[in-house]
C-alpha cells in the first residue's frame, strides 16, 4: 500500500477544463489497468508509485468523479510536477490515506443524507454531500448548499473524534441547511 498515493481536490466551481487538461497532458499517458489487488499494486516499469485522483465540486451541477478509478503509474518527480501545476488552480488539494475512503449516512426528518468520507494524511476527516441517493435530500442540498460560505459546504473533523459526535455535527449541519429555506 506504500506505493499508492491518493490526491483529493475539492471546492466550489472548480476549473474543470484546466484540471482535465492537466490530467490529460500530465497523467493519461501513464494510466494503467485497474489492479487486481488494490492494496498491493504492481507498478509499471520505471514507476515509483500509483496516483489515484478524486475531484469533488460542491456545485451540484458540476460534480466530477471522472478519474477516481484510474491508476496513474508515476515517478516521484512526475507526481510532484502534476501537484505543482494543480496548485495554481482553484481548489483545495489534499493528500489522503488511500485505505480510508467511504460513506457516512444520516437520517433527518425521514430523509436519508449520504456523504463521501476521506481522511487526510494529516489526520482530518472530510465529509462531502453525496448526490443521487435520495431525491428529496438531494433537492434540499442542491437548493441550499450554495448559500453557505465555500469553506462550510463540507464537513471537516479530527479523524480521531468520536464517531457519534461526528454524526451529531453532521445532523446539525443538515438541519442548518433545511432551516435556510
Short mmCIF file of C-alpha atoms in Angstrom, two decimals:
data_model
loop_
_atom_site.label_atom_id
_atom_site.label_comp_id
_atom_site.label_asym_id
_atom_site.label_seq_id
_atom_site.Cartn_x
_atom_site.Cartn_y
_atom_site.Cartn_z
CA UNK A 1 0.00 0.00 0.00
CA UNK A 2 3.01 2.27 0.44
CA UNK A 3 3.17 2.50 -3.38
CA UNK A 4 -0.28 4.08 -3.68
CA UNK A 5 -0.97 7.83 -3.29
CA UNK A 6 -4.42 9.41 -3.20
CA UNK A 7 -4.98 13.07 -4.05
CA UNK A 8 -8.29 14.84 -3.45
CA UNK A 9 -9.19 18.21 -4.99
CA UNK A 10 -12.31 19.93 -3.75
CA UNK A 11 -14.04 23.29 -3.85
CA UNK A 12 -16.93 25.13 -5.46
CA UNK A 13 -16.96 25.83 -9.19
CA UNK A 14 -13.57 24.29 -9.86
CA UNK A 15 -11.78 24.95 -13.14
CA UNK A 16 -12.65 21.56 -14.64
CA UNK A 17 -11.34 22.36 -18.12
CA UNK A 18 -7.85 23.14 -16.80
CA UNK A 19 -7.92 20.20 -14.39
CA UNK A 20 -8.89 17.96 -17.32
CA UNK A 21 -6.06 19.45 -19.40
CA UNK A 22 -3.53 18.73 -16.64
CA UNK A 23 -4.77 15.16 -16.19
CA UNK A 24 -4.74 14.55 -19.95
CA UNK A 25 -1.32 16.10 -20.53
CA UNK A 26 0.48 15.00 -17.36
CA UNK A 27 -1.13 11.74 -16.27
CA UNK A 28 -3.07 9.93 -19.00
CA UNK A 29 -0.04 8.52 -20.81
CA UNK A 30 0.83 6.77 -17.52
CA UNK A 31 -2.60 5.28 -16.95
CA UNK A 32 -2.61 1.60 -16.05
CA UNK A 33 -5.25 -1.04 -15.81
CA UNK A 34 -7.34 -1.50 -12.69
CA UNK A 35 -5.28 -3.55 -10.25
CA UNK A 36 -6.45 -6.96 -9.15
CA UNK A 37 -5.07 -6.23 -5.68
CA UNK A 38 -5.69 -2.60 -4.75
CA UNK A 39 -3.61 -2.85 -1.57
CA UNK A 40 -0.55 -4.46 -3.20
CA UNK A 41 -0.40 -2.88 -6.66
CA UNK A 42 2.04 -3.91 -9.35
CA UNK A 43 3.89 -0.92 -10.76
CA UNK A 44 4.63 -0.45 -14.44
CA UNK A 45 8.32 -0.47 -15.33
CA UNK A 46 10.01 2.78 -14.25
CA UNK A 47 7.17 3.91 -11.98
CA UNK A 48 7.71 4.56 -8.28
CA UNK A 49 4.09 4.95 -7.22
CA UNK A 50 0.46 4.80 -8.30
CA UNK A 51 -1.55 8.01 -8.09
CA UNK A 52 -5.31 7.95 -7.66
CA UNK A 53 -7.07 11.27 -8.12
CA UNK A 54 -10.53 12.37 -7.00
CA UNK A 55 -12.31 15.66 -7.71
CA UNK A 56 -15.31 16.90 -5.74
CA UNK A 57 -17.04 20.10 -6.79
CA UNK A 58 -19.60 21.23 -4.22
CA UNK A 59 -21.62 22.83 -7.02
CA UNK A 60 -24.35 20.23 -7.55
CA UNK A 61 -24.34 20.88 -11.30
CA UNK A 62 -20.60 20.37 -11.67
CA UNK A 63 -19.95 17.20 -9.70
CA UNK A 64 -16.98 15.46 -11.24
CA UNK A 65 -15.99 11.90 -10.46
CA UNK A 66 -14.08 11.20 -13.69
CA UNK A 67 -10.74 9.90 -12.50
CA UNK A 68 -11.35 8.14 -9.22
CA UNK A 69 -10.96 4.65 -10.70
CA UNK A 70 -7.82 5.43 -12.70
CA UNK A 71 -4.37 4.28 -11.64
CA UNK A 72 -1.57 6.54 -12.88
CA UNK A 73 1.91 4.95 -12.68
CA UNK A 74 4.34 7.78 -12.00
CA UNK A 75 7.77 8.66 -10.74
CA UNK A 76 8.02 10.91 -7.70
CA UNK A 77 9.11 13.78 -9.98
CA UNK A 78 6.06 13.34 -12.24
CA UNK A 79 3.76 13.32 -9.20
CA UNK A 80 5.40 16.48 -7.84
CA UNK A 81 5.19 18.21 -11.24
CA UNK A 82 1.49 17.44 -11.51
CA UNK A 83 0.91 18.75 -8.00
CA UNK A 84 2.88 21.93 -8.68
CA UNK A 85 0.71 22.68 -11.73
CA UNK A 86 -2.50 21.73 -9.93
CA UNK A 87 -1.79 24.08 -7.02
CA UNK A 88 -2.04 27.03 -9.42
CA UNK A 89 -5.73 26.21 -9.95
CA UNK A 90 -8.67 26.96 -7.70
CA UNK A 91 -9.47 24.36 -5.08
CA UNK A 92 -8.08 22.67 -2.03
CA UNK A 93 -5.69 19.82 -2.81
CA UNK A 94 -5.22 17.27 -0.02
CA UNK A 95 -3.18 14.09 0.16
CA UNK A 96 -5.41 11.42 1.66
CA UNK A 97 -4.98 7.95 3.05
CA UNK A 98 -5.89 5.60 0.18
CA UNK A 99 -7.08 3.00 2.71
CA UNK A 100 -9.66 5.32 4.28
CA UNK A 101 -12.46 6.19 1.88
CA UNK A 102 -16.10 5.52 2.35
CA UNK A 103 -19.54 6.85 3.08
CA UNK A 104 -21.43 8.23 6.05
CA UNK A 105 -25.20 8.25 6.31
CA UNK A 106 -27.56 10.34 8.41
CA UNK A 107 -31.31 10.49 8.57
CA UNK A 108 -33.07 13.77 9.30
CA UNK A 109 -36.86 14.16 9.20
CA UNK A 110 -37.21 10.82 7.44
CA UNK A 111 -34.78 11.72 4.63
CA UNK A 112 -31.52 9.88 4.14
CA UNK A 113 -28.45 12.02 3.50
CA UNK A 114 -25.20 10.46 2.42
CA UNK A 115 -21.66 11.74 2.36
CA UNK A 116 -18.36 10.79 0.76
CA UNK A 117 -15.76 10.36 3.51
CA UNK A 118 -11.98 10.78 3.15
CA UNK A 119 -9.12 11.04 5.65
CA UNK A 120 -6.15 13.28 5.01
CA UNK A 121 -2.62 12.19 5.83
CA UNK A 122 -2.65 15.00 8.41
CA UNK A 123 -5.44 13.26 10.34
CA UNK A 124 -8.52 15.21 9.21
CA UNK A 125 -11.74 13.55 8.09
CA UNK A 126 -13.66 15.26 5.29
CA UNK A 127 -17.35 14.68 4.52
CA UNK A 128 -18.89 15.90 1.27
CA UNK A 129 -22.58 15.58 0.38
CA UNK A 130 -23.15 12.69 -2.00
CA UNK A 131 -25.87 13.09 -4.59
CA UNK A 132 -28.27 10.70 -6.32
CA UNK A 133 -29.28 8.63 -3.29
CA UNK A 134 -32.50 10.27 -2.06
CA UNK A 135 -34.14 12.73 -4.45
CA UNK A 136 -35.74 14.77 -1.66
CA UNK A 137 -32.48 15.02 0.28
CA UNK A 138 -30.62 15.85 -2.94
CA UNK A 139 -33.08 18.67 -3.69
CA UNK A 140 -32.51 20.14 -0.23
CA UNK A 141 -28.73 20.01 -0.61
CA UNK A 142 -28.87 21.36 -4.17
CA UNK A 143 -31.07 24.30 -3.31
CA UNK A 144 -29.30 25.27 -0.10
CA UNK A 145 -25.60 24.34 -0.25
CA UNK A 146 -24.57 27.34 -2.36
CA UNK A 147 -25.92 29.66 0.37
CA UNK A 148 -23.17 28.55 2.75
CA UNK A 149 -19.69 30.05 2.54
CA UNK A 150 -17.46 27.77 0.45
CA UNK A 151 -15.48 26.56 3.47
CA UNK A 152 -18.74 25.40 5.12
CA UNK A 153 -20.02 23.40 2.13
CA UNK A 154 -18.35 20.28 3.52
CA UNK A 155 -17.51 19.00 6.99
CA UNK A 156 -14.07 18.54 8.49
CA UNK A 157 -13.23 16.78 11.76
CA UNK A 158 -10.18 15.40 13.51
CA UNK A 159 -10.12 11.76 12.40
CA UNK A 160 -9.88 10.54 16.00
CA UNK A 161 -13.07 12.36 17.05
CA UNK A 162 -15.79 10.16 18.49
CA UNK A 163 -17.99 8.82 15.63
CA UNK A 164 -21.18 9.72 17.49
CA UNK A 165 -20.00 13.33 17.84
CA UNK A 166 -19.20 13.44 14.10
CA UNK A 167 -22.71 12.21 13.35
CA UNK A 168 -24.25 14.80 15.72
CA UNK A 169 -22.32 17.59 13.98
CA UNK A 170 -23.36 16.22 10.59
CA UNK A 171 -27.03 16.15 11.60
CA UNK A 172 -26.79 19.76 12.89
CA UNK A 173 -25.19 20.76 9.56
CA UNK A 174 -28.07 19.15 7.63
CA UNK A 175 -30.68 20.81 9.86
CA UNK A 176 -28.97 24.16 9.29
CA UNK A 177 -29.34 23.64 5.53
CA UNK A 178 -33.01 22.71 5.91
CA UNK A 179 -33.73 25.79 8.04
CA UNK A 180 -32.15 28.12 5.47
CA UNK A 181 -35.19 27.77 3.18
#
